[in-house]
XYZ file of C-alpha atoms in Angstrom:
559
model
C 125.677 139.288 -64.509
C 124.541 137.655 -67.607
C 127.204 135.524 -69.501
C 128.204 136.848 -73.000
C 128.193 134.781 -76.170
C 131.503 133.364 -77.472
C 133.135 135.705 -80.074
C 133.298 134.148 -83.706
C 136.647 136.247 -84.559
C 139.717 134.062 -85.474
C 143.265 134.746 -85.790
C 144.502 135.642 -89.402
C 146.694 132.725 -89.501
C 143.853 130.356 -88.587
C 141.570 131.828 -91.135
C 144.146 131.768 -94.144
C 144.734 128.047 -93.217
C 141.024 127.233 -93.479
C 140.695 129.133 -96.819
C 143.837 127.222 -98.160
C 142.227 123.747 -97.219
C 139.017 124.646 -99.023
C 140.778 125.398 -102.150
C 142.729 122.350 -102.304
C 139.551 120.330 -101.626
C 137.770 122.003 -104.601
C 140.768 121.382 -106.871
C 140.779 117.654 -105.902
C 137.144 117.387 -106.736
C 137.670 119.013 -110.157
C 140.531 116.496 -111.044
C 138.303 113.399 -110.152
C 135.550 114.801 -112.258
C 137.878 115.058 -115.304
C 139.186 111.495 -115.015
C 135.494 110.157 -114.873
C 134.461 112.226 -117.868
C 130.918 113.233 -118.706
C 128.618 110.614 -119.717
C 126.096 111.950 -122.174
C 122.973 110.036 -123.172
C 123.327 108.326 -126.450
C 121.216 109.093 -129.388
C 119.185 106.667 -131.340
C 121.277 106.351 -134.528
C 118.299 104.968 -136.363
C 118.323 102.668 -139.532
C 121.298 103.304 -141.720
C 120.535 104.373 -145.129
C 122.629 101.270 -146.587
C 120.520 98.772 -144.774
C 118.275 96.489 -146.984
C 114.474 96.784 -146.432
C 114.884 100.249 -144.758
C 111.486 101.534 -145.983
C 109.647 98.348 -144.741
C 111.378 98.698 -141.311
C 110.229 102.304 -140.929
C 106.865 101.358 -141.904
C 106.888 98.678 -139.144
C 107.963 101.096 -136.496
C 105.190 103.562 -137.437
C 102.612 100.788 -137.169
C 103.999 99.863 -133.651
C 103.606 103.405 -132.499
C 100.067 103.642 -133.859
C 99.093 100.567 -132.079
C 100.630 101.785 -128.878
C 98.672 104.958 -129.098
C 95.492 103.169 -129.929
C 96.101 100.916 -126.853
C 96.560 103.947 -124.688
C 93.440 105.666 -125.918
C 91.386 102.403 -125.309
C 92.611 102.184 -121.703
C 91.827 105.822 -121.161
C 88.245 105.391 -122.338
C 87.927 102.113 -120.199
C 88.932 104.260 -117.279
C 86.351 106.998 -117.926
C 83.588 104.414 -118.386
C 84.476 102.823 -114.981
C 84.428 106.294 -113.358
C 81.032 107.141 -114.819
C 79.616 103.758 -113.623
C 80.813 104.564 -110.074
C 79.479 108.003 -110.011
C 76.000 106.784 -111.366
C 75.860 103.980 -108.512
C 76.898 106.649 -106.016
C 74.166 109.049 -107.210
C 71.593 106.191 -107.070
C 72.509 105.342 -103.556
C 72.487 108.896 -102.407
C 68.853 109.472 -104.130
C 67.647 106.264 -102.313
C 68.786 107.437 -99.000
C 67.218 110.911 -99.461
C 63.995 109.354 -100.477
C 64.022 107.145 -97.454
C 64.588 110.133 -95.172
C 61.818 112.290 -96.941
C 59.417 109.361 -96.576
C 60.227 108.933 -92.889
C 59.914 112.688 -92.268
C 56.391 112.777 -93.986
C 55.157 109.775 -91.985
C 56.486 111.055 -88.573
C 56.005 114.727 -89.309
C 52.807 115.157 -87.272
C 54.126 113.197 -84.263
C 57.413 115.123 -84.311
C 55.590 118.335 -84.613
C 53.781 117.416 -81.398
C 56.686 116.168 -79.488
C 58.827 119.227 -80.209
C 56.607 121.288 -78.174
C 56.653 118.843 -75.298
C 60.625 118.582 -75.489
C 61.321 122.226 -75.475
C 61.456 123.103 -71.714
C 62.306 126.735 -72.381
C 59.179 127.606 -74.077
C 56.403 129.692 -72.440
C 53.915 126.900 -72.936
C 55.930 124.359 -71.005
C 56.299 126.814 -68.191
C 52.490 127.315 -68.058
C 51.957 123.592 -68.050
C 54.285 123.039 -65.214
C 52.798 125.845 -63.172
C 49.188 124.389 -63.765
C 50.599 121.127 -62.556
C 51.606 122.586 -59.387
C 48.422 124.623 -58.847
C 46.245 121.400 -59.328
C 48.322 119.274 -56.990
C 49.112 121.457 -54.153
C 46.822 121.922 -51.170
C 48.544 125.314 -49.975
C 49.801 127.698 -52.498
C 52.555 130.201 -51.464
C 52.659 133.377 -53.581
C 56.023 134.822 -53.269
C 56.213 138.614 -53.384
C 59.260 140.914 -53.517
C 59.076 143.237 -50.438
C 60.376 146.212 -52.502
C 57.257 146.127 -54.881
C 54.633 143.580 -53.434
C 51.736 144.869 -55.167
C 53.635 144.567 -58.565
C 54.513 140.862 -57.767
C 50.791 140.085 -57.373
C 49.089 138.133 -60.081
C 45.261 138.533 -60.085
C 44.888 135.643 -62.551
C 46.673 133.281 -60.297
C 44.915 134.340 -57.120
C 41.553 134.091 -58.682
C 42.444 130.563 -60.085
C 43.446 129.414 -56.376
C 40.511 131.202 -54.460
C 37.830 129.928 -57.145
C 39.137 126.399 -57.401
C 36.744 125.251 -54.625
C 39.025 122.316 -53.433
C 39.672 123.784 -50.019
C 42.919 125.164 -51.389
C 44.716 127.885 -49.329
C 46.789 130.798 -50.538
C 49.502 132.433 -48.385
C 51.536 135.506 -49.261
C 55.293 135.284 -48.526
C 56.938 138.811 -48.321
C 60.478 137.935 -49.274
C 63.526 140.253 -49.320
C 62.549 142.240 -46.394
C 66.043 143.194 -45.634
C 66.142 145.481 -48.646
C 63.346 147.724 -47.495
C 63.072 150.229 -44.437
C 61.384 148.710 -41.427
C 58.373 151.096 -41.272
C 57.541 150.331 -44.910
C 57.671 146.525 -44.283
C 55.201 146.912 -41.244
C 52.906 149.044 -43.544
C 52.711 146.334 -46.134
C 52.269 143.583 -43.521
C 49.364 145.386 -42.161
C 47.833 146.025 -45.703
C 48.266 142.545 -46.903
C 47.145 140.595 -44.058
C 43.506 141.970 -44.411
C 43.389 139.935 -47.663
C 45.490 136.808 -47.158
C 47.691 135.412 -44.317
C 51.115 137.075 -44.963
C 54.673 135.787 -43.783
C 57.488 138.169 -43.480
C 60.645 136.243 -44.838
C 64.315 136.826 -45.835
C 65.677 133.846 -47.650
C 69.191 132.582 -47.945
C 70.487 133.526 -51.593
C 73.352 131.017 -51.263
C 73.288 127.640 -49.271
C 76.415 125.628 -48.663
C 76.847 122.382 -50.535
C 79.905 120.166 -51.283
C 81.052 122.462 -53.946
C 80.923 125.647 -51.881
C 82.660 123.855 -49.046
C 85.648 122.873 -51.359
C 85.583 126.494 -52.468
C 85.976 127.814 -48.884
C 88.753 125.425 -47.950
C 90.912 126.750 -51.115
C 90.018 130.386 -50.529
C 89.618 131.935 -46.978
C 88.217 135.029 -48.233
C 84.950 133.444 -49.614
C 82.449 134.116 -46.929
C 78.857 132.964 -46.868
C 77.809 134.804 -43.563
C 75.506 137.434 -45.283
C 74.064 135.274 -48.005
C 73.499 132.191 -46.107
C 71.231 133.890 -43.132
C 67.706 133.383 -43.363
C 64.744 134.593 -41.260
C 61.219 133.777 -40.915
C 61.520 129.886 -41.834
C 60.558 128.875 -38.333
C 57.359 131.032 -38.514
C 56.391 129.428 -41.996
C 57.295 125.860 -40.897
C 55.214 126.234 -37.706
C 52.151 127.669 -39.561
C 52.281 124.740 -42.161
C 52.563 122.226 -39.330
C 49.557 123.679 -37.559
C 47.662 123.306 -40.838
C 48.604 119.808 -41.166
C 47.259 119.003 -37.740
C 43.848 120.390 -38.657
C 43.718 118.360 -41.950
C 44.973 114.955 -40.504
C 46.875 114.199 -43.835
C 50.049 115.028 -45.521
C 49.994 118.204 -47.578
C 51.634 119.516 -50.792
C 52.688 123.164 -50.646
C 53.250 124.855 -54.095
C 55.666 127.788 -54.325
C 54.755 130.315 -57.142
C 55.542 133.814 -58.340
C 57.050 136.088 -61.026
C 60.735 135.608 -61.839
C 63.559 136.611 -59.389
C 61.247 136.851 -56.226
C 62.936 134.042 -54.522
C 60.885 130.916 -54.822
C 63.632 128.475 -54.919
C 65.638 130.371 -52.289
C 62.645 130.007 -49.886
C 62.559 126.194 -50.322
C 66.261 125.986 -49.696
C 65.944 128.038 -46.514
C 63.045 125.754 -45.319
C 65.151 122.674 -46.156
C 68.435 124.148 -44.621
C 70.462 123.107 -47.513
C 70.577 123.525 -51.305
C 67.854 121.309 -52.658
C 66.906 123.624 -55.710
C 68.971 125.329 -58.154
C 69.207 129.199 -57.694
C 70.616 131.868 -59.971
C 70.653 135.658 -60.837
C 69.337 134.815 -64.319
C 65.513 134.777 -64.810
C 63.693 131.463 -65.520
C 66.414 129.100 -63.779
C 63.561 126.748 -62.735
C 61.871 125.136 -65.818
C 59.874 122.185 -64.324
C 58.133 121.157 -61.214
C 60.503 120.010 -58.580
C 59.613 118.148 -55.345
C 61.468 118.709 -51.929
C 60.424 116.615 -48.820
C 60.631 118.755 -45.700
C 59.217 116.074 -43.530
C 56.798 113.190 -43.670
C 53.779 115.425 -43.590
C 54.890 118.353 -45.891
C 56.142 118.199 -49.452
C 57.286 121.469 -51.180
C 56.833 121.858 -55.006
C 58.958 124.338 -56.783
C 57.386 125.882 -60.049
C 58.570 127.735 -63.043
C 57.926 131.426 -63.154
C 54.557 133.136 -63.904
C 54.625 134.535 -67.494
C 53.881 138.401 -67.657
C 51.308 139.210 -70.092
C 52.281 141.406 -73.139
C 49.289 143.952 -72.242
C 51.201 145.079 -69.033
C 52.910 148.216 -68.843
C 56.686 148.726 -69.934
C 57.601 149.000 -66.263
C 55.919 145.653 -65.409
C 57.434 143.762 -68.350
C 60.928 145.110 -67.508
C 60.795 144.115 -63.941
C 58.555 140.768 -64.158
C 59.206 139.578 -67.617
C 60.653 136.019 -67.967
C 63.270 136.933 -70.534
C 66.960 137.415 -69.269
C 68.233 140.951 -69.993
C 71.487 139.727 -71.449
C 69.676 137.732 -74.153
C 66.849 140.112 -74.779
C 66.622 143.038 -77.503
C 68.569 146.134 -76.761
C 65.346 148.220 -77.553
C 63.325 146.411 -74.847
C 66.114 146.736 -72.311
C 66.389 150.555 -72.824
C 62.615 150.932 -72.743
C 62.626 149.266 -69.447
C 65.337 151.144 -68.046
C 63.543 154.429 -69.028
C 60.412 153.162 -67.483
C 62.103 152.408 -64.278
C 63.968 155.751 -63.995
C 60.680 157.656 -64.724
C 58.998 155.783 -61.785
C 61.971 156.967 -59.345
C 62.872 160.053 -57.463
C 65.450 161.535 -59.716
C 67.504 163.075 -56.825
C 67.829 159.712 -55.068
C 68.994 158.006 -58.190
C 71.700 160.659 -58.760
C 72.841 160.123 -55.115
C 72.727 156.419 -55.531
C 74.712 156.115 -58.694
C 76.828 159.224 -57.836
C 76.219 161.062 -61.139
C 75.331 164.644 -61.959
C 72.066 165.808 -63.201
C 70.505 164.336 -66.369
C 67.640 165.070 -68.573
C 66.625 161.740 -69.828
C 67.366 157.986 -69.465
C 69.651 158.071 -72.345
C 71.890 160.797 -70.686
C 71.753 158.927 -67.535
C 73.024 155.836 -69.174
C 75.858 157.627 -71.044
C 77.044 159.386 -67.703
C 76.844 156.033 -65.770
C 78.922 154.360 -68.614
C 81.457 157.124 -68.438
C 81.694 156.668 -64.683
C 82.106 152.871 -64.881
C 84.556 153.009 -67.718
C 82.282 151.037 -70.152
C 83.396 152.572 -73.363
C 83.438 151.482 -76.896
C 86.154 152.371 -79.517
C 86.770 156.248 -79.606
C 85.547 156.759 -76.169
C 81.835 156.239 -77.175
C 79.640 155.140 -74.072
C 78.366 151.508 -74.335
C 74.700 152.418 -73.556
C 73.490 148.936 -74.401
C 75.645 146.972 -71.872
C 74.999 149.680 -69.158
C 71.339 149.371 -69.655
C 71.542 145.471 -69.214
C 73.634 145.971 -66.044
C 71.200 148.459 -64.576
C 68.149 146.298 -65.385
C 69.731 143.168 -63.890
C 70.562 145.254 -60.652
C 67.041 146.404 -60.290
C 65.528 142.775 -60.823
C 68.282 141.312 -58.531
C 68.892 141.927 -54.991
C 71.475 144.787 -55.423
C 69.347 147.882 -55.289
C 67.409 148.841 -52.199
C 64.017 150.588 -53.061
C 60.608 150.667 -51.756
C 57.006 151.387 -52.752
C 54.158 152.679 -50.584
C 50.983 150.701 -50.153
C 47.799 152.149 -51.479
C 46.015 154.832 -49.277
C 42.793 152.893 -48.996
C 41.980 149.163 -49.149
C 40.078 148.207 -52.209
C 39.273 144.353 -52.608
C 39.799 142.958 -56.002
C 36.607 141.569 -57.610
C 37.435 137.915 -57.001
C 37.831 138.375 -53.285
C 34.808 138.850 -50.918
C 34.722 138.875 -47.016
C 33.561 134.986 -47.271
C 36.502 134.074 -49.475
C 39.081 136.063 -47.072
C 37.534 134.151 -44.064
C 37.990 130.611 -46.033
C 41.593 131.548 -46.866
C 42.328 132.384 -43.005
C 40.574 129.351 -41.682
C 43.130 126.696 -40.210
C 45.777 129.236 -39.448
C 46.794 130.891 -36.057
C 46.745 134.551 -37.168
C 47.636 135.955 -33.782
C 50.847 133.836 -33.573
C 51.793 134.668 -37.180
C 51.593 138.365 -36.425
C 53.734 138.001 -33.399
C 56.267 135.912 -35.220
C 56.382 138.525 -38.120
C 57.184 141.369 -35.641
C 60.129 139.160 -34.318
C 61.507 138.548 -37.699
C 61.334 142.236 -38.601
C 62.897 143.194 -35.460
C 65.674 140.727 -35.753
C 66.904 142.148 -39.120
C 68.953 145.192 -39.996
C 66.907 147.374 -42.351
C 68.257 150.178 -44.517
C 67.184 153.775 -43.820
C 64.650 155.593 -46.168
C 67.499 157.944 -47.038
C 69.713 155.311 -48.318
C 67.147 153.591 -50.419
C 65.258 154.867 -53.549
C 61.407 155.688 -53.373
C 59.604 153.916 -56.384
C 56.215 154.196 -57.715
C 54.460 150.816 -58.304
C 52.578 150.111 -61.482
C 50.026 148.091 -59.705
C 49.186 144.290 -60.170
C 50.965 142.535 -62.935
C 48.746 140.464 -65.390
C 50.005 136.898 -65.964
C 49.142 134.061 -68.436
C 48.555 130.862 -66.508
C 46.677 128.690 -68.843
C 48.655 126.972 -71.778
C 46.029 127.927 -74.587
C 46.405 131.552 -73.847
C 50.126 131.636 -74.555
C 51.357 132.805 -77.951
C 54.933 131.836 -78.656
C 57.161 134.474 -80.472
C 58.292 131.943 -82.939
C 54.900 130.804 -83.952
C 53.688 134.376 -84.254
C 56.691 135.141 -86.657
C 55.896 131.938 -88.629
C 52.216 132.834 -89.037
C 53.274 136.429 -90.127
C 55.876 134.903 -92.691
C 53.219 132.243 -94.073
C 50.699 135.025 -94.461
C 53.173 137.212 -96.201
C 54.371 134.298 -98.639
C 50.530 133.641 -99.391
C 49.969 137.415 -100.216
C 53.077 137.390 -102.424
C 52.022 134.332 -104.223
C 48.617 135.768 -104.949
C 50.153 138.976 -106.364
C 52.497 136.984 -108.491
C 49.583 134.968 -110.010
C 47.610 138.131 -110.648
C 50.664 139.767 -112.444
C 50.974 136.573 -114.498
C 47.337 136.677 -115.612
C 47.475 140.240 -116.567
C 50.825 139.589 -118.515
C 49.115 136.843 -120.476
C 46.248 139.186 -121.502
C 48.621 142.019 -122.472
C 50.886 139.943 -124.544
C 48.840 140.376 -127.730
C 48.889 144.083 -127.138
C 52.497 144.259 -126.755
C 53.159 142.302 -129.839
C 51.080 144.657 -131.854
C 52.824 147.770 -130.529
C 56.247 146.247 -131.298
C 55.104 145.561 -134.985
C 54.109 149.182 -135.212
C 57.166 150.545 -133.691
C 59.286 148.399 -136.291
C 57.192 149.881 -139.080
C 57.965 153.385 -138.022
C 61.559 152.673 -137.562
C 61.832 151.545 -141.048
C 59.662 154.202 -142.556
C 61.488 157.217 -140.904
C 65.189 156.750 -141.256
C 65.559 159.732 -143.691
C 63.911 162.505 -141.539
C 66.190 161.643 -138.480
C 69.298 161.977 -140.776
C 68.224 165.295 -142.410
C 67.174 166.810 -138.992
C 69.642 165.578 -136.263
C 69.069 168.617 -134.063
C 65.444 169.122 -133.265
C 63.641 170.621 -130.198
C 63.654 168.850 -126.716
C 60.200 166.961 -127.622
C 61.584 165.719 -130.919
C 64.933 164.830 -129.472
C 63.135 162.736 -126.736
C 61.425 160.946 -129.458
C 64.535 160.448 -131.338
C 66.154 158.591 -128.457
C 63.930 155.549 -129.040
C 65.295 155.273 -132.708
C 69.158 155.955 -131.852
C 69.970 152.419 -133.245
C 68.977 153.665 -136.692
C 71.387 156.579 -136.716
C 74.764 156.330 -138.708
C 77.874 155.440 -137.209
C 79.527 159.059 -137.494
C 76.495 160.662 -135.873
C 76.657 158.178 -132.864
C 80.396 158.762 -132.416
C 79.833 162.541 -132.369
C 80.606 164.319 -129.046
C 77.423 165.552 -127.425
C 78.145 168.847 -125.386
C 74.901 168.465 -123.503
C 76.172 165.600 -121.463
C 78.838 167.714 -119.756
C 78.161 168.162 -115.937
C 79.692 170.638 -113.515
């Protein structure tokens, strides 16, 4: 039980005793104050009237007062002058520093403008520059494809650049994320793609153990890496590269390229067996070329993502664009979600998300927001945030969907039978096919009923060369500068027209003044005219008498 606070109640005897003591104390204080008496400040008696030379003394006193006032004023002025001098000196110093800074900016303006582009690692130009470095240096190029939509992850510009380089470069296709696609579908895609380029089936580890994750596992026993740290197909790919090294008799560099979120860095981590490159769910984690040594003979080169061209469809931009959905504009995200849902089986989407029938993407997002409890104030569904979640799910490895390969094999214009033979030279294709079948058999695949059928938009065009990239900021800057130039031209035209019309306006003003002076009588005699005359009289309202101006006009009443 809790202890109660002590009561403040007293017995009457004790309370009366305390009050008596207080009264006695106050009485004592008053007596002592009477004995001391009140000391009032003494007034200046001044000069007595009987004193000799009284007038002269008074004059001297006034002169002393005047001198003191003059001294005070002089001191005040001197203080003000000192303050003004200090302010002027500070202003000069500030102006000098500003001029120096401006001169330094002007002198190094061009150099700074050039270095800004080099320093900004998040720009699209730097991504293209780093990608071209990887393509130029590498002997073997691995184009990573998402097994859910392999055709949508292929970039014709990149394939053409590698095949037409003429430097004995090889291009291999790595079909990643095969655990998210039905088994039959994977086999169909492997049979389709191997006719163009050597294709490797792969399942990369999305999360590798390092020092930080080991500490986490010690603290929390429920944090498991069994599913995310498993990888398949690494032995097949390593064996393929080692066989190619033997044919070349030299060390090779292998560049890993592809669109965002296909698993480029995860493949390098799986081949290395530990976390060598940074990996994340966000798009564009890798911003520059990174080198990872597998052994003495092979060196892996990680590259930034290929930039999707703006001429692609809304579906391709939504899935393959380098912009992160969390930082992108809500209109682009909504358009991307609309394109994704239009290319899916509606019934399968309803079953996957466990929502009722919907008419369009907006209704789908509102139903999903209500189901997941993503609501704004007043119970309004938060459509923008739900759209971002849906888009990140489709670009990540959460949703299991699949696409069918084309019905007939049509080679792209940059590929011929001779080029295909050159790309396949130096690789043991029979052994590769056997290893691919082993990796497909070793994995657990989802059934077609549990995954979503998806319509691919075909190959995605990408920009590889730095000169072809147009930054968004530069476009806006050019638009703004052009608008400013047009506005300045319009202002100049208006100014010239105004100068020409000044004389005419002055003549019109003179005529109006004459008419105002000449017709005051008519307006006084006929204050109520027809509508046209009344509209004319509005311009001469200043000439009306005071009583007419103050009169109430019933025409101004409104219902």
